[in-house]
CSV table of C-alpha atoms and ligand atoms in Angstrom, one decimal:
chain,number,residue,atom,x,y,z
A,1,MET,CA,18.9,-16.6,-31.9
A,2,THR,CA,19.0,-12.7,-31.8
A,3,SER,CA,16.3,-11.0,-33.6
A,4,ASN,CA,16.9,-7.5,-35.2
A,5,THR,CA,14.6,-5.9,-32.7
A,6,ILE,CA,17.5,-3.7,-31.4
A,7,ASP,CA,18.8,-2.4,-35.1
A,8,ARG,CA,14.7,-1.8,-35.9
A,9,ALA,CA,14.2,0.3,-32.9
A,10,ASP,CA,17.3,2.5,-33.5
A,11,ARG,CA,16.1,3.0,-36.9
A,12,PHE,CA,12.2,3.9,-36.5
A,13,MET,CA,12.2,5.5,-32.9
A,14,PHE,CA,13.6,8.5,-31.4
A,15,GLU,CA,16.7,7.5,-29.6
A,16,THR,CA,15.7,9.5,-26.5
A,17,TYR,CA,16.8,6.5,-24.2
A,18,LYS,CA,20.2,5.4,-23.6
A,19,ARG,CA,19.2,1.5,-23.6
A,20,PHE,CA,20.8,-1.5,-22.5
A,21,PRO,CA,21.6,-4.0,-25.6
A,22,ILE,CA,19.1,-6.5,-24.5
A,23,THR,CA,15.5,-7.0,-25.7
A,24,LEU,CA,13.2,-8.2,-22.7
A,25,VAL,CA,10.2,-10.4,-23.7
A,26,LYS,CA,9.0,-12.0,-20.2
A,27,GLY,CA,8.9,-11.3,-16.8
A,28,ASP,CA,7.9,-13.0,-13.5
A,29,GLY,CA,8.0,-11.8,-10.0
A,30,CYS,CA,11.6,-10.4,-9.6
A,31,ARG,CA,12.7,-12.1,-12.7
A,32,VAL,CA,12.7,-11.3,-16.6
A,33,TRP,CA,13.9,-13.0,-19.5
A,34,ASP,CA,15.4,-11.7,-22.9
A,35,GLU,CA,14.6,-12.8,-26.2
A,36,ASN,CA,17.6,-15.3,-25.9
A,37,GLY,CA,16.2,-17.0,-22.9
A,38,LYS,CA,18.9,-15.4,-20.6
A,39,GLU,CA,17.3,-14.8,-17.1
A,40,TYR,CA,17.7,-11.5,-14.9
A,41,ILE,CA,16.9,-10.9,-11.4
A,42,ASP,CA,15.7,-7.2,-11.4
A,43,PHE,CA,16.3,-4.8,-8.9
A,44,VAL,CA,15.5,-1.8,-11.2
A,45,GLY,CA,11.8,-3.2,-11.2
A,46,GLY,CA,10.9,-0.9,-13.9
A,47,ILE,CA,12.3,2.0,-11.7
A,48,ALA,CA,10.6,1.5,-8.7
A,49,VAL,CA,7.4,0.9,-10.6
A,50,CYS,CA,6.7,-3.1,-10.3
A,51,ALA,CA,6.2,-3.4,-6.5
A,52,LEU,CA,4.3,-6.5,-6.8
A,53,GLY,CA,6.6,-8.0,-9.5
A,54,HIS,CA,6.1,-8.8,-13.0
A,55,SER,CA,3.1,-10.5,-14.4
A,56,SER,CA,1.4,-10.1,-11.4
A,57,PRO,CA,-1.7,-12.3,-11.2
A,58,ILE,CA,-3.4,-9.7,-9.1
A,59,VAL,CA,-3.3,-7.0,-11.6
A,60,SER,CA,-3.9,-9.3,-14.5
A,61,LYS,CA,-7.0,-10.7,-12.8
A,62,ALA,CA,-8.4,-7.2,-12.0
A,63,LEU,CA,-7.4,-6.0,-15.5
A,64,TYR,CA,-9.0,-9.0,-17.1
A,65,GLN,CA,-12.3,-8.7,-15.4
A,66,GLN,CA,-12.8,-4.9,-15.7
A,67,SER,CA,-11.7,-5.4,-19.5
A,68,LYS,CA,-14.8,-7.3,-19.7
A,69,LYS,CA,-17.0,-4.6,-18.2
A,70,LEU,CA,-16.1,-1.2,-18.9
A,71,VAL,CA,-12.8,0.1,-20.1
A,72,HIS,CA,-13.1,4.0,-21.0
A,73,VAL,CA,-16.1,6.3,-20.9
A,74,SER,CA,-14.8,9.7,-20.0
A,75,ASN,CA,-14.7,12.0,-16.7
A,76,LEU,CA,-18.1,13.0,-17.9
A,77,PHE,CA,-19.4,9.9,-15.8
A,78,TYR,CA,-18.8,8.3,-12.5
A,79,THR,CA,-17.3,5.2,-12.4
A,80,GLN,CA,-17.0,2.8,-9.7
A,81,PRO,CA,-13.2,1.8,-9.6
A,82,GLN,CA,-12.4,5.3,-9.9
A,83,THR,CA,-14.2,6.0,-6.7
A,84,GLU,CA,-12.8,3.3,-4.8
A,85,LEU,CA,-9.1,3.8,-5.8
A,86,ALA,CA,-9.7,7.4,-4.5
A,87,GLN,CA,-11.2,6.5,-1.1
A,88,ILE,CA,-8.5,3.9,-0.3
A,89,LEU,CA,-5.9,6.6,-1.0
A,90,VAL,CA,-7.7,9.0,1.3
A,91,GLU,CA,-8.5,6.4,3.8
A,92,ASN,CA,-4.8,5.5,4.1
A,93,SER,CA,-3.0,9.2,4.0
A,94,PHE,CA,-3.4,12.9,5.3
A,95,ALA,CA,-5.4,13.6,1.9
A,96,ASP,CA,-9.1,14.5,1.5
A,97,ARG,CA,-9.4,14.8,-2.4
A,98,VAL,CA,-7.8,13.0,-5.3
A,99,PHE,CA,-7.2,13.7,-8.8
A,100,PHE,CA,-6.1,11.0,-11.3
A,101,CYS,CA,-4.0,11.5,-14.4
A,102,ASN,CA,-1.6,9.1,-16.4
A,103,SER,CA,1.9,9.7,-15.4
A,104,GLY,CA,4.1,11.2,-12.6
A,105,ALA,CA,5.0,14.4,-14.7
A,106,GLU,CA,1.2,15.0,-15.3
A,107,ALA,CA,0.4,14.6,-11.2
A,108,ASN,CA,3.0,17.4,-10.5
A,109,GLU,CA,1.7,19.5,-13.2
A,110,ALA,CA,-1.8,19.0,-11.3
A,111,ALA,CA,0.0,19.8,-8.0
A,112,ILE,CA,1.7,23.2,-9.7
A,113,LYS,CA,-1.7,24.2,-11.1
A,114,LEU,CA,-3.8,23.8,-8.0
A,115,ALA,CA,-0.9,25.5,-6.0
A,116,ARG,CA,-1.0,28.4,-8.3
A,117,ARG,CA,-4.8,28.9,-8.5
A,118,TYR,CA,-5.6,28.2,-4.7
A,119,SER,CA,-3.0,30.9,-4.1
A,120,LYS,CA,-4.5,33.4,-6.8
A,121,GLU,CA,-8.1,32.8,-5.3
A,122,LYS,CA,-6.6,33.4,-1.8
A,123,PHE,CA,-4.2,36.2,-2.0
A,124,GLY,CA,-4.6,37.5,-5.6
A,125,SER,CA,-1.9,38.0,-8.4
A,126,GLY,CA,1.8,37.8,-8.2
A,127,ARG,CA,2.0,34.9,-5.4
A,128,HIS,CA,2.9,32.3,-8.0
A,129,SER,CA,6.4,31.3,-7.4
A,130,ILE,CA,7.3,27.5,-6.5
A,131,ILE,CA,10.5,26.5,-4.7
A,132,THR,CA,12.2,23.4,-5.4
A,133,MET,CA,15.5,21.5,-5.0
A,134,HIS,CA,19.0,21.4,-6.5
A,135,ASN,CA,19.3,17.9,-7.8
A,136,SER,CA,15.5,17.3,-7.8
A,137,PHE,CA,13.7,15.5,-10.5
A,138,HIS,CA,9.8,16.3,-11.2
A,139,GLY,CA,9.4,15.1,-14.6
A,140,ARG,CA,9.9,16.2,-18.4
A,141,THR,CA,6.8,18.1,-19.6
A,142,MET,CA,7.8,22.0,-19.6
A,143,ALA,CA,6.3,23.0,-16.3
A,144,THR,CA,7.9,19.8,-14.4
A,145,LEU,CA,11.1,20.6,-16.3
A,146,SER,CA,11.2,23.7,-14.9
A,147,ALA,CA,10.6,22.6,-11.5
A,148,THR,CA,13.4,20.1,-11.9
A,149,GLY,CA,16.9,21.5,-10.5
A,150,GLN,CA,19.0,19.8,-12.6
A,151,GLU,CA,21.0,21.7,-15.5
A,152,LYS,CA,21.5,18.6,-17.7
A,153,ILE,CA,18.1,17.8,-18.0
A,154,ARG,CA,17.2,21.0,-19.0
A,155,VAL,CA,19.8,21.9,-21.8
A,156,GLY,CA,18.3,23.0,-25.0
A,157,PHE,CA,14.6,23.4,-23.8
A,158,ASP,CA,14.6,27.0,-22.5
A,159,PRO,CA,12.7,29.7,-22.0
A,160,PHE,CA,11.3,27.5,-19.3
A,161,LEU,CA,8.2,28.4,-17.2
A,162,GLU,CA,8.5,31.6,-15.2
A,163,GLY,CA,8.5,31.5,-11.3
A,164,PHE,CA,10.8,28.6,-10.4
A,165,ARG,CA,13.6,29.0,-7.8
A,166,TYR,CA,15.7,26.3,-6.6
A,167,VAL,CA,17.7,26.0,-3.2
A,168,PRO,CA,19.8,23.0,-2.0
A,169,PHE,CA,18.2,20.2,-0.3
A,170,ASN,CA,18.6,19.8,3.3
A,171,ASP,CA,19.4,23.3,3.8
A,172,LEU,CA,16.6,25.2,5.8
A,173,GLY,CA,18.3,28.6,6.1
A,174,ASN,CA,18.8,28.6,2.3
A,175,LEU,CA,15.0,27.8,2.0
A,176,GLY,CA,13.9,30.4,4.6
A,177,SER,CA,15.8,33.4,2.7
A,178,ALA,CA,14.5,32.4,-0.9
A,179,ILE,CA,10.9,33.1,0.4
A,180,ASP,CA,9.3,36.4,-0.4
A,181,GLY,CA,5.7,37.4,-1.0
A,182,SER,CA,6.0,35.8,-4.6
A,183,VAL,CA,6.2,32.3,-3.5
A,184,CYS,CA,3.0,30.0,-3.1
A,185,ALA,CA,4.7,26.4,-2.7
A,186,VAL,CA,7.6,24.8,-1.6
A,187,MET,CA,7.9,21.3,-3.9
A,188,LEU,CA,10.2,18.5,-2.9
A,189,GLU,CA,10.9,14.5,-3.0
A,190,PRO,CA,11.0,13.4,0.8
A,191,ILE,CA,14.1,11.1,-0.4
A,192,GLN,CA,15.8,12.3,-3.6
A,193,GLY,CA,15.7,9.5,-6.1
A,194,GLU,CA,17.3,10.4,-9.4
A,195,GLY,CA,19.4,12.9,-7.6
A,196,GLY,CA,21.2,9.9,-5.9
A,197,VAL,CA,19.2,8.4,-3.2
A,198,VAL,CA,19.4,11.5,-0.8
A,199,LEU,CA,17.6,11.1,2.5
A,200,PRO,CA,16.4,14.4,4.2
A,201,ASP,CA,18.5,15.1,7.5
A,202,PRO,CA,16.6,14.4,10.7
A,203,ASP,CA,14.1,17.1,11.4
A,204,TYR,CA,14.6,18.7,7.9
A,205,LEU,CA,11.0,18.2,6.5
A,206,LYS,CA,9.8,19.1,9.9
A,207,GLY,CA,11.8,22.3,9.2
A,208,VAL,CA,10.2,22.8,6.1
A,209,ARG,CA,6.8,22.1,7.1
A,210,GLU,CA,7.4,24.8,9.8
A,211,ILE,CA,8.5,27.4,7.3
A,212,CYS,CA,5.5,26.6,5.0
A,213,ARG,CA,3.4,27.0,7.8
A,214,GLU,CA,4.7,30.5,9.1
A,215,HIS,CA,4.8,32.0,5.2
A,216,ASP,CA,1.1,30.5,4.8
A,217,ILE,CA,2.7,28.7,1.6
A,218,LEU,CA,1.7,25.3,0.5
A,219,PHE,CA,4.0,22.0,1.2
A,220,ILE,CA,4.1,19.8,-1.8
A,221,LEU,CA,5.7,16.4,-1.7
A,222,ASP,CA,6.6,14.4,-4.8
A,223,GLU,CA,6.3,10.7,-3.7
A,224,ILE,CA,6.1,9.6,-7.1
A,225,GLN,CA,9.3,7.2,-6.5
A,226,VAL,CA,9.2,6.8,-2.9
A,227,GLY,CA,5.5,6.4,-2.0
A,228,MET,CA,3.4,3.3,-2.2
A,229,GLY,CA,4.9,1.0,0.4
A,230,ARG,CA,8.6,1.1,-1.0
A,231,THR,CA,10.2,2.8,2.4
A,232,GLY,CA,8.7,0.7,4.6
A,233,ARG,CA,5.6,3.1,5.2
A,234,LEU,CA,2.8,3.3,2.7
A,235,PHE,CA,4.2,6.9,2.1
A,236,ALA,CA,7.4,8.4,2.9
A,237,TYR,CA,6.5,11.5,4.9
A,238,GLN,CA,5.0,9.1,7.5
A,239,HIS,CA,8.4,8.6,8.8
A,240,PHE,CA,8.8,11.9,9.3
A,241,GLY,CA,6.4,13.2,11.6
A,242,ILE,CA,4.7,15.5,9.0
A,243,THR,CA,1.8,15.8,6.3
A,244,PRO,CA,2.2,17.9,3.3
A,245,ASP,CA,-0.6,19.8,1.8
A,246,ILE,CA,-0.2,18.4,-1.6
A,247,MET,CA,1.4,14.8,-2.6
A,248,THR,CA,1.9,13.0,-6.2
A,249,LEU,CA,1.9,9.6,-6.5
A,250,ALA,CA,2.6,7.5,-10.1
A,251,LYS,CA,5.5,4.9,-10.4
A,252,ALA,CA,4.2,1.9,-8.3
A,253,LEU,CA,0.5,3.1,-8.0
A,254,GLY,CA,-0.5,1.0,-10.9
A,255,ASN,CA,2.7,-1.7,-11.1
A,256,GLY,CA,3.2,-0.7,-14.6
A,257,LEU,CA,-0.3,0.6,-15.6
A,258,PRO,CA,-0.1,4.4,-16.5
A,259,ILE,CA,-1.4,6.2,-13.5
A,260,GLY,CA,-0.4,9.3,-11.4
A,261,ALA,CA,-2.4,10.9,-8.7
A,262,MET,CA,-2.6,14.1,-7.0
A,263,LEU,CA,-3.8,14.1,-3.7
A,264,ALA,CA,-4.5,17.5,-1.6
A,265,ILE,CA,-6.2,18.5,1.9
A,266,GLU,CA,-10.0,19.9,1.7
A,267,GLU,CA,-8.8,23.1,2.0
A,268,LEU,CA,-7.9,23.0,-1.7
A,269,ALA,CA,-10.6,21.4,-3.0
A,270,ASP,CA,-12.4,24.6,-4.4
A,271,ALA,CA,-9.5,25.6,-6.2
A,272,PHE,CA,-9.8,22.5,-8.6
A,273,GLY,CA,-13.5,22.9,-9.1
A,274,PRO,CA,-15.7,22.1,-12.2
A,275,GLY,CA,-14.1,22.8,-15.4
A,276,SER,CA,-10.5,23.7,-13.8
A,277,HIS,CA,-8.3,20.8,-14.8
A,278,ALA,CA,-9.0,17.5,-16.9
A,279,THR,CA,-7.9,14.7,-18.8
A,280,THR,CA,-9.0,12.4,-21.1
A,281,PHE,CA,-7.4,8.9,-20.2
A,282,GLY,CA,-6.9,9.8,-16.3
A,283,GLY,CA,-8.7,7.5,-14.0
A,284,THR,CA,-10.3,5.3,-16.6
A,285,PRO,CA,-12.4,2.0,-15.0
A,286,LEU,CA,-9.7,0.0,-16.8
A,287,ILE,CA,-6.5,1.6,-15.1
A,288,THR,CA,-8.0,2.4,-11.6
A,289,ALA,CA,-9.6,-1.2,-11.4
A,290,GLY,CA,-5.8,-2.4,-12.1
A,291,ALA,CA,-4.4,0.1,-9.5
A,292,LEU,CA,-7.0,-0.5,-7.0
A,293,ALA,CA,-6.1,-4.0,-6.7
A,294,VAL,CA,-2.4,-3.0,-6.2
A,295,VAL,CA,-3.1,-0.4,-3.6
A,296,LYS,CA,-5.4,-3.2,-1.7
A,297,SER,CA,-2.4,-5.5,-1.9
A,298,LEU,CA,0.0,-3.2,-0.8
A,299,VAL,CA,-2.0,-2.4,2.1
A,300,ASN,CA,-3.5,-5.5,3.3
A,301,GLU,CA,-1.2,-7.8,2.4
A,302,GLY,CA,1.7,-6.6,4.5
A,303,TRP,CA,4.0,-6.0,1.3
A,304,THR,CA,4.9,-2.2,3.1
A,305,GLU,CA,6.2,-4.0,6.2
A,306,LYS,CA,7.9,-6.8,4.2
A,307,ALA,CA,9.8,-3.6,2.3
A,308,ARG,CA,11.0,-2.6,5.7
A,309,ASP,CA,12.3,-5.7,6.8
A,310,MET,CA,13.8,-6.8,3.4
A,311,GLY,CA,15.4,-3.2,3.1
A,312,ALA,CA,17.0,-3.5,6.6
A,313,TYR,CA,18.7,-6.8,5.6
A,314,PHE,CA,19.7,-5.4,2.0
A,315,LYS,CA,21.1,-2.4,3.4
A,316,ASN,CA,23.1,-4.3,6.2
A,317,GLN,CA,24.5,-6.7,3.5
A,318,LEU,CA,25.5,-3.7,1.6
A,319,ILE,CA,27.0,-2.4,4.6
A,320,ASN,CA,28.7,-5.5,5.0
A,321,LEU,CA,30.3,-5.1,1.5
A,322,GLN,CA,31.4,-1.6,2.1
A,323,GLN,CA,33.8,-3.0,4.8
A,324,LYS,CA,35.4,-5.2,2.4
A,325,HIS,CA,35.7,-2.7,-0.7
A,326,SER,CA,37.0,0.6,-0.2
A,327,ILE,CA,35.5,1.5,-3.7
A,328,ILE,CA,32.1,1.8,-1.7
A,329,LYS,CA,32.1,5.3,-0.2
A,330,ASP,CA,28.6,5.2,1.1
A,331,VAL,CA,25.3,3.0,1.7
A,332,ARG,CA,22.3,4.9,2.0
A,333,GLY,CA,18.3,4.7,2.0
A,334,LEU,CA,15.2,3.6,3.2
A,335,GLY,CA,13.2,0.3,2.8
A,336,LEU,CA,13.7,-1.1,-0.6
A,337,MET,CA,14.8,2.1,-1.9
A,338,LEU,CA,18.9,2.0,-1.5
A,339,GLY,CA,22.0,3.5,-2.8
A,340,LEU,CA,25.3,2.4,-2.8
A,341,SER,CA,27.7,5.6,-3.7
A,342,LEU,CA,31.1,4.8,-5.3
A,343,ASP,CA,34.5,6.6,-5.5
A,344,ARG,CA,34.2,6.2,-9.3
A,345,GLU,CA,31.5,5.5,-12.3
A,346,GLY,CA,29.2,2.7,-12.0
A,347,ALA,CA,28.1,2.4,-15.6
A,348,GLY,CA,30.8,-0.6,-16.1
A,349,ILE,CA,29.4,-2.0,-12.8
A,350,VAL,CA,26.0,-2.1,-14.2
A,351,SER,CA,27.0,-3.8,-17.4
A,352,THR,CA,29.0,-6.3,-15.7
A,353,CYS,CA,26.1,-7.1,-13.4
A,354,MET,CA,23.9,-7.3,-16.5
A,355,GLU,CA,26.4,-9.8,-18.0
A,356,ARG,CA,26.0,-12.2,-14.9
A,357,GLY,CA,22.3,-12.0,-15.0
A,358,PHE,CA,21.3,-8.9,-12.5
A,359,LEU,CA,19.6,-5.4,-13.5
A,360,ILE,CA,20.8,-2.8,-11.6
A,361,ASN,CA,20.6,1.0,-12.4
A,362,CYS,CA,23.1,3.9,-11.7
A,363,VAL,CA,22.1,7.6,-10.8
A,364,GLN,CA,24.3,10.8,-11.1
A,365,GLU,CA,27.1,8.8,-12.6
A,366,ARG,CA,28.5,7.4,-9.3
A,367,VAL,CA,25.4,6.1,-7.1
A,368,LEU,CA,24.1,2.3,-7.9
A,369,ARG,CA,20.5,2.5,-7.0
A,370,PHE,CA,18.4,-0.6,-6.0
A,371,VAL,CA,14.5,-0.3,-6.3
A,372,PRO,CA,13.4,-3.9,-6.7
A,373,PRO,CA,9.9,-5.3,-6.3
A,374,LEU,CA,8.9,-5.3,-3.0
A,375,ILE,CA,8.3,-9.0,-3.1
A,376,ILE,CA,12.3,-9.6,-3.3
A,377,GLY,CA,13.4,-12.4,-1.2
A,378,LYS,CA,16.5,-12.7,1.1
A,379,GLU,CA,17.7,-15.3,-1.7
A,380,GLU,CA,18.0,-13.0,-4.7
A,381,ILE,CA,19.6,-10.1,-2.3
A,382,ASP,CA,22.3,-12.9,-1.4
A,383,LEU,CA,22.8,-13.5,-4.9
A,384,LEU,CA,23.2,-9.8,-6.0
A,385,ILE,CA,25.5,-9.4,-2.9
A,386,ASN,CA,27.7,-12.4,-4.1
A,387,CYS,CA,28.0,-10.9,-7.6
A,388,LEU,CA,28.9,-7.3,-6.3
A,389,ASP,CA,31.3,-8.7,-4.0
A,390,GLU,CA,32.7,-10.8,-7.1
A,391,ILE,CA,33.0,-7.4,-9.3
A,392,PHE,CA,34.6,-5.6,-6.6
A,393,LYS,CA,37.1,-8.2,-6.1
A,394,GLU,CA,38.1,-8.0,-9.5
A,395,ILE,CA,38.5,-4.2,-9.9
B,401,PLP,C1,9.6,9.3,-12.2
B,401,PLP,C2,9.4,10.6,-11.6
B,401,PLP,C3,8.5,11.5,-12.0
B,401,PLP,C4,8.3,11.4,-13.4
B,401,PLP,O1,7.2,10.6,-13.7
B,401,PLP,P1,6.9,10.3,-15.0
B,401,PLP,O2,5.7,9.0,-14.9
B,401,PLP,O3,8.1,9.7,-15.6
B,401,PLP,O4,6.4,11.5,-15.9
B,401,PLP,C5,8.5,12.3,-11.3
B,401,PLP,N1,9.2,12.7,-9.9
B,401,PLP,C6,9.6,11.7,-9.4
B,401,PLP,C7,10.5,11.7,-8.1
B,401,PLP,C8,10.2,10.6,-10.2
B,401,PLP,O5,11.0,9.7,-9.6
């Protein structure tokens, strides 16, 4: 039984996505099912989004209850879930202030706007440039695309927003030389996600923090993919002995509900005063009630610690695989954000995994990326490891 969903999708929508030829109709925990009833264990997790798994009863309950009370009233008014969500994020991070929006790109837009406005108010005109990294990914809007250091994503959309320059990740010397009187901020992902699961060298982030302090410029961390417990800490910066001035969140913050957040230190509060920035849908009672339930669960039910332990187990199993198969060049990552770098393209392996009931993902052509729900168990990990072992044997 196959419906014509795929044919109709390709006819009626822009084909902006290169999709796998399956139609998913149901999810539960770490598993999803297609319209033919075939079951898959999901190591993509909606791209690091569904931390608590699919059809999480925690989220469903919060949404249902809030939907009967108040869905939307605009940000002209105070609402309880939005306030509570801001408080729990502040109380569990370096930050003092939160701005809510609807996506990762919007959170980064807010960060870019805040950095520029703060810098202008403090130092005057001409100090508006932002340094980002080669192979970074910050979103698809014009400003965040301008911030993204990957040519292939930018093709055809120029002219870009003025004032972005790019330096290699993990290179303090290059960063230092790129700074002049026109720079207001450095923005980076503490672990590059789309860039191929690239970890910072020991002390790199400390070095960036020091350079920013020296030049009195802002340090912006894009934790949209790595934040919310995935790395084994609630936020990835907590591994590296630093705090940023601004941090952006999205993906797992709502477990699939559309929400982003931009967090910052008190010193920046005045630069985003009344009338400076806004969104219609950002932080509605409905969505923030759902996200509040997600954050409470991540914080209070130990999912972050479980991500650390299960991630260590998973990584160890991948390292064992590497010892058996020379096709694997490198195993890297932190917590449940793991990458397997191959000596060849990974698309075929992703397809074979799918045929055998496992959803995985490939970035930068050659890096298999695993960002499963944080509720994944050893049994599911072992099944995937066996599947990969078989596939590598057959190659
Ligand atoms: C996914 C992602 C974004 C963009 O988020 P959207 O919600 O797709 O706009 C930005 N930065 C990083 C690091 C991401 O992983």
